[in-house]
PDB file of C-alpha atoms and ligand atoms in Angstrom:
ATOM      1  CA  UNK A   1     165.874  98.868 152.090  1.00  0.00           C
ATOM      2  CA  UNK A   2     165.958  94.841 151.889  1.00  0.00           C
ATOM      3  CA  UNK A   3     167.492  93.687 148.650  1.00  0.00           C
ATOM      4  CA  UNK A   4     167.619  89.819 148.977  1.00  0.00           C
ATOM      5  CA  UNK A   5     167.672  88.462 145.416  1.00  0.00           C
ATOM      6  CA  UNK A   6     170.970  87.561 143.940  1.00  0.00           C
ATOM      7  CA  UNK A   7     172.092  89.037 140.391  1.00  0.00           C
ATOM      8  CA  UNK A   8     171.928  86.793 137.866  1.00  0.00           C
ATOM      9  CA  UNK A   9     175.347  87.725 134.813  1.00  0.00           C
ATOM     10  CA  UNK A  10     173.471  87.550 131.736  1.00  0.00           C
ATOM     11  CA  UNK A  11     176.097  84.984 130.737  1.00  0.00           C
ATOM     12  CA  UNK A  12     174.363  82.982 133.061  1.00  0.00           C
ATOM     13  CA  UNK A  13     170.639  83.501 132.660  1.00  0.00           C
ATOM     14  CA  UNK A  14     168.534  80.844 131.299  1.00  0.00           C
ATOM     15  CA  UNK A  15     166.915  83.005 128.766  1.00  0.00           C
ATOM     16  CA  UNK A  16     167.117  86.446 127.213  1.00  0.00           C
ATOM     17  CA  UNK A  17     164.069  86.790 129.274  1.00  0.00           C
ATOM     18  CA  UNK A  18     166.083  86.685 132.429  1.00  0.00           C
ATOM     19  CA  UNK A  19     169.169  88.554 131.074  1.00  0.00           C
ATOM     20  CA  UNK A  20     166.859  91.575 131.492  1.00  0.00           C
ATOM     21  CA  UNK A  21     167.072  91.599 135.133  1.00  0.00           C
ATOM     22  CA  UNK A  22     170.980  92.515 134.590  1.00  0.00           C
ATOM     23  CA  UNK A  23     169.953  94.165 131.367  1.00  0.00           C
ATOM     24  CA  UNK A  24     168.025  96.891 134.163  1.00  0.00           C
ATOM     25  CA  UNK A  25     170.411  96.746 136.580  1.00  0.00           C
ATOM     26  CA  UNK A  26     172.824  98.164 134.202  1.00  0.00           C
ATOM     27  CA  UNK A  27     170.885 100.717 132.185  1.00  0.00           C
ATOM     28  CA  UNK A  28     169.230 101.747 135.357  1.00  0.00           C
ATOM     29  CA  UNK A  29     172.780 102.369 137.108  1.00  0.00           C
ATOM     30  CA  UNK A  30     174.605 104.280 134.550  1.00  0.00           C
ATOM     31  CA  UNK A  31     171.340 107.105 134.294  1.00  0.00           C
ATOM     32  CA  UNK A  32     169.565 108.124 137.500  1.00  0.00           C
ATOM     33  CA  UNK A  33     166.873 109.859 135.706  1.00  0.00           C
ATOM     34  CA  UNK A  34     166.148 107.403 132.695  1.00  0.00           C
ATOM     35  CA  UNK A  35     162.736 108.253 133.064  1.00  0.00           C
ATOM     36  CA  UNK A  36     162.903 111.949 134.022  1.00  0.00           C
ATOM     37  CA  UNK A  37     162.465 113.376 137.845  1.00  0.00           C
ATOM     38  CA  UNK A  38     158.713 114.651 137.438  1.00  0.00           C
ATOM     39  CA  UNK A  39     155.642 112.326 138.332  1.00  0.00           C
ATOM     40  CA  UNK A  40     154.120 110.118 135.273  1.00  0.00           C
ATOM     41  CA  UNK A  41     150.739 111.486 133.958  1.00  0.00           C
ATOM     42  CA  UNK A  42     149.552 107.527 135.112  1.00  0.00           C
ATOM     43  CA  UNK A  43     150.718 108.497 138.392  1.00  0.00           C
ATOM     44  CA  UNK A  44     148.728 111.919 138.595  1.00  0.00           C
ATOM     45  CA  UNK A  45     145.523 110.251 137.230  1.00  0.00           C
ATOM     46  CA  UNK A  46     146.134 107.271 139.531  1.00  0.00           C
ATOM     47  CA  UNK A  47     146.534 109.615 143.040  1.00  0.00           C
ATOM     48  CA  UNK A  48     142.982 111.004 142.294  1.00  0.00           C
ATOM     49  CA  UNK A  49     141.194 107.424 142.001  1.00  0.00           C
ATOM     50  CA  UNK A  50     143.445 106.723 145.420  1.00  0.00           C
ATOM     51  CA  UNK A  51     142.411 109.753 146.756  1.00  0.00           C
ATOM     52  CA  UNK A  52     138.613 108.874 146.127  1.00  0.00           C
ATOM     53  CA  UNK A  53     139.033 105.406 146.949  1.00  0.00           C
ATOM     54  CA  UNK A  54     140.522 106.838 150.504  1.00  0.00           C
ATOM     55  CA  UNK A  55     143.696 104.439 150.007  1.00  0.00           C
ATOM     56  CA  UNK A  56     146.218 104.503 152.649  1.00  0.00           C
ATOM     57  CA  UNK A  57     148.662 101.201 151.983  1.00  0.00           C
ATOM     58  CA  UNK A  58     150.306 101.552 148.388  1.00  0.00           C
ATOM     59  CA  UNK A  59     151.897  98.899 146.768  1.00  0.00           C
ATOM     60  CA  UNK A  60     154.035  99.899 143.652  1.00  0.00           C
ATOM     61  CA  UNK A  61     155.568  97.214 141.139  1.00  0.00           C
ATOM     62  CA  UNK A  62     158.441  97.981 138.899  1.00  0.00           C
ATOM     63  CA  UNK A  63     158.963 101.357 140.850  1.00  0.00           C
ATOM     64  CA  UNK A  64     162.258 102.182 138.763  1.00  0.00           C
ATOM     65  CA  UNK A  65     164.442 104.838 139.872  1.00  0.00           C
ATOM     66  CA  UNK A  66     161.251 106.325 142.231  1.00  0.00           C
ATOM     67  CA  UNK A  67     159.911 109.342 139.557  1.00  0.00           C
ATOM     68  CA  UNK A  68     156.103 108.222 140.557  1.00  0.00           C
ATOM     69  CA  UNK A  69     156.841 107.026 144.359  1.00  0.00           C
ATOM     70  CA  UNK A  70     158.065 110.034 145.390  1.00  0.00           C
ATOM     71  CA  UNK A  71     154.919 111.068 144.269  1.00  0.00           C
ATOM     72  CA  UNK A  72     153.138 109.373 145.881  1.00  0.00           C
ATOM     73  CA  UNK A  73     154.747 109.251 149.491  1.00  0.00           C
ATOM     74  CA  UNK A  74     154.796 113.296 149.003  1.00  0.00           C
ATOM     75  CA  UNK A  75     151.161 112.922 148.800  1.00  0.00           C
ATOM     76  CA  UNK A  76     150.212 110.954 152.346  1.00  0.00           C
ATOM     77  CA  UNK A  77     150.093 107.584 151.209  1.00  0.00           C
ATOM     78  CA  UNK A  78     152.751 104.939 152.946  1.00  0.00           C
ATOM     79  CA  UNK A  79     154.377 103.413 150.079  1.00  0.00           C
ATOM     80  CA  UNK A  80     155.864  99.846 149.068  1.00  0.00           C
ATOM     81  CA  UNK A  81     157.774 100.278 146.108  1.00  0.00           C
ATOM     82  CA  UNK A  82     159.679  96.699 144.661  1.00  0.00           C
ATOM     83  CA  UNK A  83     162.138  96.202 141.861  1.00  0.00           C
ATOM     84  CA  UNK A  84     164.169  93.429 140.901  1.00  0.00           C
ATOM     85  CA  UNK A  85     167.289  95.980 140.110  1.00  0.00           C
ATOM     86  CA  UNK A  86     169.518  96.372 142.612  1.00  0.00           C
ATOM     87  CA  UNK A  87     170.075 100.207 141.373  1.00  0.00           C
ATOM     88  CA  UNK A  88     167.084 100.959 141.235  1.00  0.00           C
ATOM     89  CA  UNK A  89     165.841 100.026 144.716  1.00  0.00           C
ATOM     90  CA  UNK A  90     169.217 102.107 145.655  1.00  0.00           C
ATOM     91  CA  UNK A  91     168.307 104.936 143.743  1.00  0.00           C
ATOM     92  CA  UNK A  92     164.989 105.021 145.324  1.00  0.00           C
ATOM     93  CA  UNK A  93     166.754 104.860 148.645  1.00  0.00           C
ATOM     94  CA  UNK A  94     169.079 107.380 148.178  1.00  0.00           C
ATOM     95  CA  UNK A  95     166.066 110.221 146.907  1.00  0.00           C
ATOM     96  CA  UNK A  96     163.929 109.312 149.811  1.00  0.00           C
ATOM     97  CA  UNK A  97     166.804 110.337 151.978  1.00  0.00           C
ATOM     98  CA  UNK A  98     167.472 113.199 150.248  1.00  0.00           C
ATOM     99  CA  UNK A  99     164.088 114.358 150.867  1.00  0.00           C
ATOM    100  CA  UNK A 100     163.606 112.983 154.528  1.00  0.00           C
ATOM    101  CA  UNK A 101     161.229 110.733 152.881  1.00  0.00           C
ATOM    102  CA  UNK A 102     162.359 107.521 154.184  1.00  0.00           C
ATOM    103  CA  UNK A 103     159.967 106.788 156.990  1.00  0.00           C
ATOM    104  CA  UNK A 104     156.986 107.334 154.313  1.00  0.00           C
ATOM    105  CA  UNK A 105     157.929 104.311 151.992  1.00  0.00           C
ATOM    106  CA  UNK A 106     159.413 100.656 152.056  1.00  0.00           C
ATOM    107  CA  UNK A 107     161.628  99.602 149.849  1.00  0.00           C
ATOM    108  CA  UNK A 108     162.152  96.041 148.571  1.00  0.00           C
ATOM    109  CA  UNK A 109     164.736  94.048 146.067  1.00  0.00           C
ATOM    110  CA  UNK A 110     161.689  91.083 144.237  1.00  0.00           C
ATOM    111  CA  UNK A 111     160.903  89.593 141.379  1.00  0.00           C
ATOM    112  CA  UNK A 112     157.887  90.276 140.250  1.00  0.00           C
ATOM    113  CA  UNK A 113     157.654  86.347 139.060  1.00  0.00           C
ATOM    114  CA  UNK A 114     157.767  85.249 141.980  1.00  0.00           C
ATOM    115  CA  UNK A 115     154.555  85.353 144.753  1.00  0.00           C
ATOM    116  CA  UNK A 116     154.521  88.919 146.420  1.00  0.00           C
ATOM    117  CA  UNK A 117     155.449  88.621 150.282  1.00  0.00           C
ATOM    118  CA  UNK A 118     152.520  89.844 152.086  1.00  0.00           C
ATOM    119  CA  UNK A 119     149.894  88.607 153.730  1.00  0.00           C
ATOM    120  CA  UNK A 120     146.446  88.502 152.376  1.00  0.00           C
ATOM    121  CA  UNK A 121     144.648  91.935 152.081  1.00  0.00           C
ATOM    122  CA  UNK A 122     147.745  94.274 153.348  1.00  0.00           C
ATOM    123  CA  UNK A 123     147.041  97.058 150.463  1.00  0.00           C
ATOM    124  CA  UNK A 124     144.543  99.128 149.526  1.00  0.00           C
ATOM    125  CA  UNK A 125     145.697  99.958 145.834  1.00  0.00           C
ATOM    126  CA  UNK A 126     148.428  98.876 143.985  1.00  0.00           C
ATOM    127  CA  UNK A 127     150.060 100.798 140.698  1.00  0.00           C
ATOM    128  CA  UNK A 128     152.757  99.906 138.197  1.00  0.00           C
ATOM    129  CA  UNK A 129     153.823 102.235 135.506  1.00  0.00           C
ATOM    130  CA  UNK A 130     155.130  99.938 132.576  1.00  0.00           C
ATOM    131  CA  UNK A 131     156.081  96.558 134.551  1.00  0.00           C
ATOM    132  CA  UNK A 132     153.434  94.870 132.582  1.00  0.00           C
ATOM    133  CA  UNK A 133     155.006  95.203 129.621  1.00  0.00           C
ATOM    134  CA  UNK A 134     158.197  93.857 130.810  1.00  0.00           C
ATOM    135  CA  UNK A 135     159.651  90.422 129.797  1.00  0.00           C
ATOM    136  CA  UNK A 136     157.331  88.525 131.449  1.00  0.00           C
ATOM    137  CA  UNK A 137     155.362  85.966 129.519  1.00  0.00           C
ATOM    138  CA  UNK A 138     151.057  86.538 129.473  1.00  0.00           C
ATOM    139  CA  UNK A 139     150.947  83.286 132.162  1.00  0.00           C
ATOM    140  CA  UNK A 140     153.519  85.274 134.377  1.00  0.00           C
ATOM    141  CA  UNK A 141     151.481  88.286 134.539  1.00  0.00           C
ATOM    142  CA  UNK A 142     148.488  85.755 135.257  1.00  0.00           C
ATOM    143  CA  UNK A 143     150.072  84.904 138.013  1.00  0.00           C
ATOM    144  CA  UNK A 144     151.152  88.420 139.206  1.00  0.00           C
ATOM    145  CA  UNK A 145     147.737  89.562 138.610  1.00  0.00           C
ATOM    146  CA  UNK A 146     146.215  86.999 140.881  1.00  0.00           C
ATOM    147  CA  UNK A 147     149.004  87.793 143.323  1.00  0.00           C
ATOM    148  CA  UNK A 148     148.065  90.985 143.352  1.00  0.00           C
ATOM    149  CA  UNK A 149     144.482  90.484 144.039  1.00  0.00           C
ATOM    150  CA  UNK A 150     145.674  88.597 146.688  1.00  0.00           C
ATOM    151  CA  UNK A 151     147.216  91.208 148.200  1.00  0.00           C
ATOM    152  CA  UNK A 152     144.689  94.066 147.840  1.00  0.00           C
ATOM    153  CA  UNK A 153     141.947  94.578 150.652  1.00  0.00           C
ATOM    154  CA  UNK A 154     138.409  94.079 149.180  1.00  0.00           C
ATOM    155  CA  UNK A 155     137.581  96.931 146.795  1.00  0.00           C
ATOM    156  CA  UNK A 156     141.474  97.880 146.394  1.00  0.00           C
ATOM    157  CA  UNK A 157     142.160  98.698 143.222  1.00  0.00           C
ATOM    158  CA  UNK A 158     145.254  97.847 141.186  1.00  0.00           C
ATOM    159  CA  UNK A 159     146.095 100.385 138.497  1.00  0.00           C
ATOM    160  CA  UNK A 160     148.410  99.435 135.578  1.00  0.00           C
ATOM    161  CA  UNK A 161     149.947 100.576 132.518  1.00  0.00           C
ATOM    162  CA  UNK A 162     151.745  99.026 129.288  1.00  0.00           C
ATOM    163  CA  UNK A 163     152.721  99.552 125.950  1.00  0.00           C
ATOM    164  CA  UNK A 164     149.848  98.362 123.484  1.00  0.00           C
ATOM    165  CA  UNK A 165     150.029  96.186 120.249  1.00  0.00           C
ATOM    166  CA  UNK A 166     149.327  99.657 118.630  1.00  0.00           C
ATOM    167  CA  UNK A 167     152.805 100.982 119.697  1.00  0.00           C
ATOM    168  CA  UNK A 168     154.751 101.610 116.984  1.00  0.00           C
ATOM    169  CA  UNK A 169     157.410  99.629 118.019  1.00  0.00           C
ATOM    170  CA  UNK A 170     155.065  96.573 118.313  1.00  0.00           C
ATOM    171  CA  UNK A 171     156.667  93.898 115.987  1.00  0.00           C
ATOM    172  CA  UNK A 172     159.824  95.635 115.665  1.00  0.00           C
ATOM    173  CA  UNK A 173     163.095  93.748 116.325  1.00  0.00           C
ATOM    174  CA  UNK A 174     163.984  89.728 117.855  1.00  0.00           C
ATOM    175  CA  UNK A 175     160.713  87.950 118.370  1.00  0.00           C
ATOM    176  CA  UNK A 176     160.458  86.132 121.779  1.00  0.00           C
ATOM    177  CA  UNK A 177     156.791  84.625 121.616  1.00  0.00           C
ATOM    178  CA  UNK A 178     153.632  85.946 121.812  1.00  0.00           C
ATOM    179  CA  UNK A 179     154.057  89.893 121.860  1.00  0.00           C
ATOM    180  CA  UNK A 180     157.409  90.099 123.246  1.00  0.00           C
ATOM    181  CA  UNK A 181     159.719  92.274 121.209  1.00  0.00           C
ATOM    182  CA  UNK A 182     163.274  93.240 121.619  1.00  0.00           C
ATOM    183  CA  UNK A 183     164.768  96.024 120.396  1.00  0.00           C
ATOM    184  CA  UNK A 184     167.977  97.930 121.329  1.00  0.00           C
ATOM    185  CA  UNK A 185     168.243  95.310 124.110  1.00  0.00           C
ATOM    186  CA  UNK A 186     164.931  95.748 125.671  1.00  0.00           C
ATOM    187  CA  UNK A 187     162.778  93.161 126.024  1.00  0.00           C
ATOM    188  CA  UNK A 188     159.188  94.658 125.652  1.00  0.00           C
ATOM    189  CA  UNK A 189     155.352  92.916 126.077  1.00  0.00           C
ATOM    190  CA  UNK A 190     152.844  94.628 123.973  1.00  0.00           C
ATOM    191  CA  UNK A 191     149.620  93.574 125.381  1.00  0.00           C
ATOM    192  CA  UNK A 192     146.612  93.174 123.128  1.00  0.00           C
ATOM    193  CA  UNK A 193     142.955  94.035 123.990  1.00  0.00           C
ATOM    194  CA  UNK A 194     142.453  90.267 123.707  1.00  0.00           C
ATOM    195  CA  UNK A 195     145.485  90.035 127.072  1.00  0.00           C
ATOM    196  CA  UNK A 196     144.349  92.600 128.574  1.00  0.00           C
ATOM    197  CA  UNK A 197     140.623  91.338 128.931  1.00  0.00           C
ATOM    198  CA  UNK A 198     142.206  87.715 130.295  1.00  0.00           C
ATOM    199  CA  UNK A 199     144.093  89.654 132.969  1.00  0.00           C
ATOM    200  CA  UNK A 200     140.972  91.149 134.382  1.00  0.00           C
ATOM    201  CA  UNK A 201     140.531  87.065 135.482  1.00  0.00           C
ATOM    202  CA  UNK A 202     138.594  87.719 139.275  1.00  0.00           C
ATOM    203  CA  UNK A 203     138.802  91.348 139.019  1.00  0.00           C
ATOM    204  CA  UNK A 204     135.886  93.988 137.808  1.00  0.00           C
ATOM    205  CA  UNK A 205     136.878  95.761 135.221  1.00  0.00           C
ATOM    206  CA  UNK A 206     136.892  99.905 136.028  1.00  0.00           C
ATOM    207  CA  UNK A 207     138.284 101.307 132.677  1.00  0.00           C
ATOM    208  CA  UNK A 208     140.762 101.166 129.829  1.00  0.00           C
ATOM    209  CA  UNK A 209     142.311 104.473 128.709  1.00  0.00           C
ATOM    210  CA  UNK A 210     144.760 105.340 125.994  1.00  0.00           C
ATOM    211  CA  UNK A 211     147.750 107.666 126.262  1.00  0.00           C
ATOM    212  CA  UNK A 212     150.825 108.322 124.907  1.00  0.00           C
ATOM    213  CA  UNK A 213     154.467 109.184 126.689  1.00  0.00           C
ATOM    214  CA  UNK A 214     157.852 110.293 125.382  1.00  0.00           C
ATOM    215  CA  UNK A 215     159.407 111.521 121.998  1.00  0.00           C
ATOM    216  CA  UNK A 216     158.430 108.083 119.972  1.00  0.00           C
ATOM    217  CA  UNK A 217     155.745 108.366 121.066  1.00  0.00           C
ATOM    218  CA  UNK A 218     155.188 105.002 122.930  1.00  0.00           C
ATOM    219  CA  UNK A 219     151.107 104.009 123.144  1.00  0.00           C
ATOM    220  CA  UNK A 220     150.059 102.814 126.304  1.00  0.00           C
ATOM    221  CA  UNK A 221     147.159 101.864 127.984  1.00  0.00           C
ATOM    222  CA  UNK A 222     146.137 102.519 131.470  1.00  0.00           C
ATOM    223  CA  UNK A 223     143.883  99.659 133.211  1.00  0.00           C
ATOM    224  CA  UNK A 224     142.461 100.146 136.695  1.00  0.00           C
ATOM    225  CA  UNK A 225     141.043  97.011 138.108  1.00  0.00           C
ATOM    226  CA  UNK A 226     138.945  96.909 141.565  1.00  0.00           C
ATOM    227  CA  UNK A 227     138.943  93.213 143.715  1.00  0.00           C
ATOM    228  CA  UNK A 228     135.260  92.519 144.289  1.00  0.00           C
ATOM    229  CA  UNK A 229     134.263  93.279 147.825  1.00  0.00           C
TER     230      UNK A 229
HETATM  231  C1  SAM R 301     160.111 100.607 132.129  1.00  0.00           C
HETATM  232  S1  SAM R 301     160.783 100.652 133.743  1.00  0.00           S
HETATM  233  C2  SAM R 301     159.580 101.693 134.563  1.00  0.00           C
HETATM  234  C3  SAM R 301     160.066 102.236 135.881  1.00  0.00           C
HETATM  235  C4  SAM R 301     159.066 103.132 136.624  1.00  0.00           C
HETATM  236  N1  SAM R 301     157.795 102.478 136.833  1.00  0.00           N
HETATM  237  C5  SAM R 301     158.855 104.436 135.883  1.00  0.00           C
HETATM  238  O1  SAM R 301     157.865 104.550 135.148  1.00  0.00           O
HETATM  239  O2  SAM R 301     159.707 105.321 136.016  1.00  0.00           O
HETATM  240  C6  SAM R 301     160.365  99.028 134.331  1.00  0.00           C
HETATM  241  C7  SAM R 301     160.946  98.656 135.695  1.00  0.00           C
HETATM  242  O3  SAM R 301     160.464  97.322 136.007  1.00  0.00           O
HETATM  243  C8  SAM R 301     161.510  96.578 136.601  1.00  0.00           C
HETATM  244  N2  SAM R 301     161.229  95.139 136.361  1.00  0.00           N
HETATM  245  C9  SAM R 301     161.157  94.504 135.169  1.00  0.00           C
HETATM  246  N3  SAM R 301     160.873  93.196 135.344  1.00  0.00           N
HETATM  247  C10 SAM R 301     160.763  93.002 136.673  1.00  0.00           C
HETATM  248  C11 SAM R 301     160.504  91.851 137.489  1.00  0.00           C
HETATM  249  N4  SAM R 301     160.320  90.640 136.956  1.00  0.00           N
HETATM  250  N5  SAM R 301     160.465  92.014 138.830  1.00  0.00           N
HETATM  251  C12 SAM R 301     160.678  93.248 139.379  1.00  0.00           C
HETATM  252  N6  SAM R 301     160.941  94.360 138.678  1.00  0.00           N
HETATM  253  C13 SAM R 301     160.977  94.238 137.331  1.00  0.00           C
HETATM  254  C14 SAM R 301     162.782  97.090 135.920  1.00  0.00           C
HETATM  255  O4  SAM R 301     163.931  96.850 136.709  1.00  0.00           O
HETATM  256  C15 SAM R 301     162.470  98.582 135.741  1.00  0.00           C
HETATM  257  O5  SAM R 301     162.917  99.324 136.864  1.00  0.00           O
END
């Protein structure tokens, strides 16, 4: 596991944006199951498409404490999983030794805001369960998005989900621009049909699907996006 970028205190982040990178590190350390042990319903749907697609290289953003990316490495594919929180990407580490899993998946300390560091065309899918609605601003996940395209062979397709301006929690709490959100110190982007269709920018457009996950319950959407060949 390489975990190269340093810890910002939140007494010393620029923004409340970037206090959430210590925000996660935090939350993320003092729960190893925040989001449960079982594979995301995203994550079941999304192994089909890769199965179809006959994806090998994964690349998964915002893997969290590993729920969907042991998942995935227990089904065949060779996984990438990054995070920007240190316990996370430790967390991850720690279950894929558990399980003799470690050969099966790479694990890597970035932030997603900055440019993803692999070559051109080194994955055949990527998938990110609720890292696009994370405090990153809509030209951030431009970016990303473009990265990620990047990244992906022709025809890879990158499958991702995020809480929608429908949520029920949209609008709730300490406004931070555009659809960003915080409540009970999370910093969340609720992205709009209207964001949605900009981040499709040099991508075709596979589908759009509505779901819902947890007790609130939070409404998401799931976008899968395929690079031109
Ligand atoms: C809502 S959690 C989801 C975790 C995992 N995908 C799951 O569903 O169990 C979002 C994850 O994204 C990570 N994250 C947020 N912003 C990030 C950034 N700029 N770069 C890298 N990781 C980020 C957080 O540390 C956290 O682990």
């Amino acid at each position: 596991m390489r975990h190269s970028i340093a810890l910002m205190d939140a007494a010393d982040a620029n923004t409340p944006l970037d206090a959430q990178q210590e925000h996660w590190q935090r939350i993320l350390a003092s729960s190893p199951d925040r989001f449960g042990t079982a594979a995301s319903e995203p994550a079941l749907a999304a192994v089909r498409a890769f199965r179809e697609l006959g994806a090998r290289r994964l690349l998964e953003l915002g893997a969290g404490q590993g729920r969907d990316t042991l998942f995935f490495a227990s089904h065949g594919l060779e996984v990438t999983a990054l995070d920007y929180a240190e316990s996370a990407t430790a967390a991850i580490s720690a279950k894929l030794a558990a399980r003799g899993l470690s050969d099966r998946v790479r694990v890597l300390g970035h932030d997603l805001r900055e440019p993803l560091p692999f070559p051109d065309g080194s994955f055949d899918a990527c998938y990110s369960h609720m890292l696009y609605c994370m405090a990153l601003t809509e030209a951030q996940l431009a970016r990303l998005s473009t990265e990620i395209l990047r990244v992906l062979r022709p025809g890879g397709l990158n499958v991702y989900t995020a809480r929608s301006t429908s949520d029920p929690d949209w609008g709730q709490g300490t406004h931070h621009g555009e659809n960003l959100y915080e409540s009970g110190g999370f910093i969340v982007h609720f992205l709009s049909d209207e964001a949605i269709e900009r981040l499709t920018e040099g991508y075709e457009l596979v589908s759009v699907e509505r779901f819902e996950e947890g007790p609130l319950p939070r409404r998401l959407v799931r976008v899968t996006m395929r690079r031109p060949d």
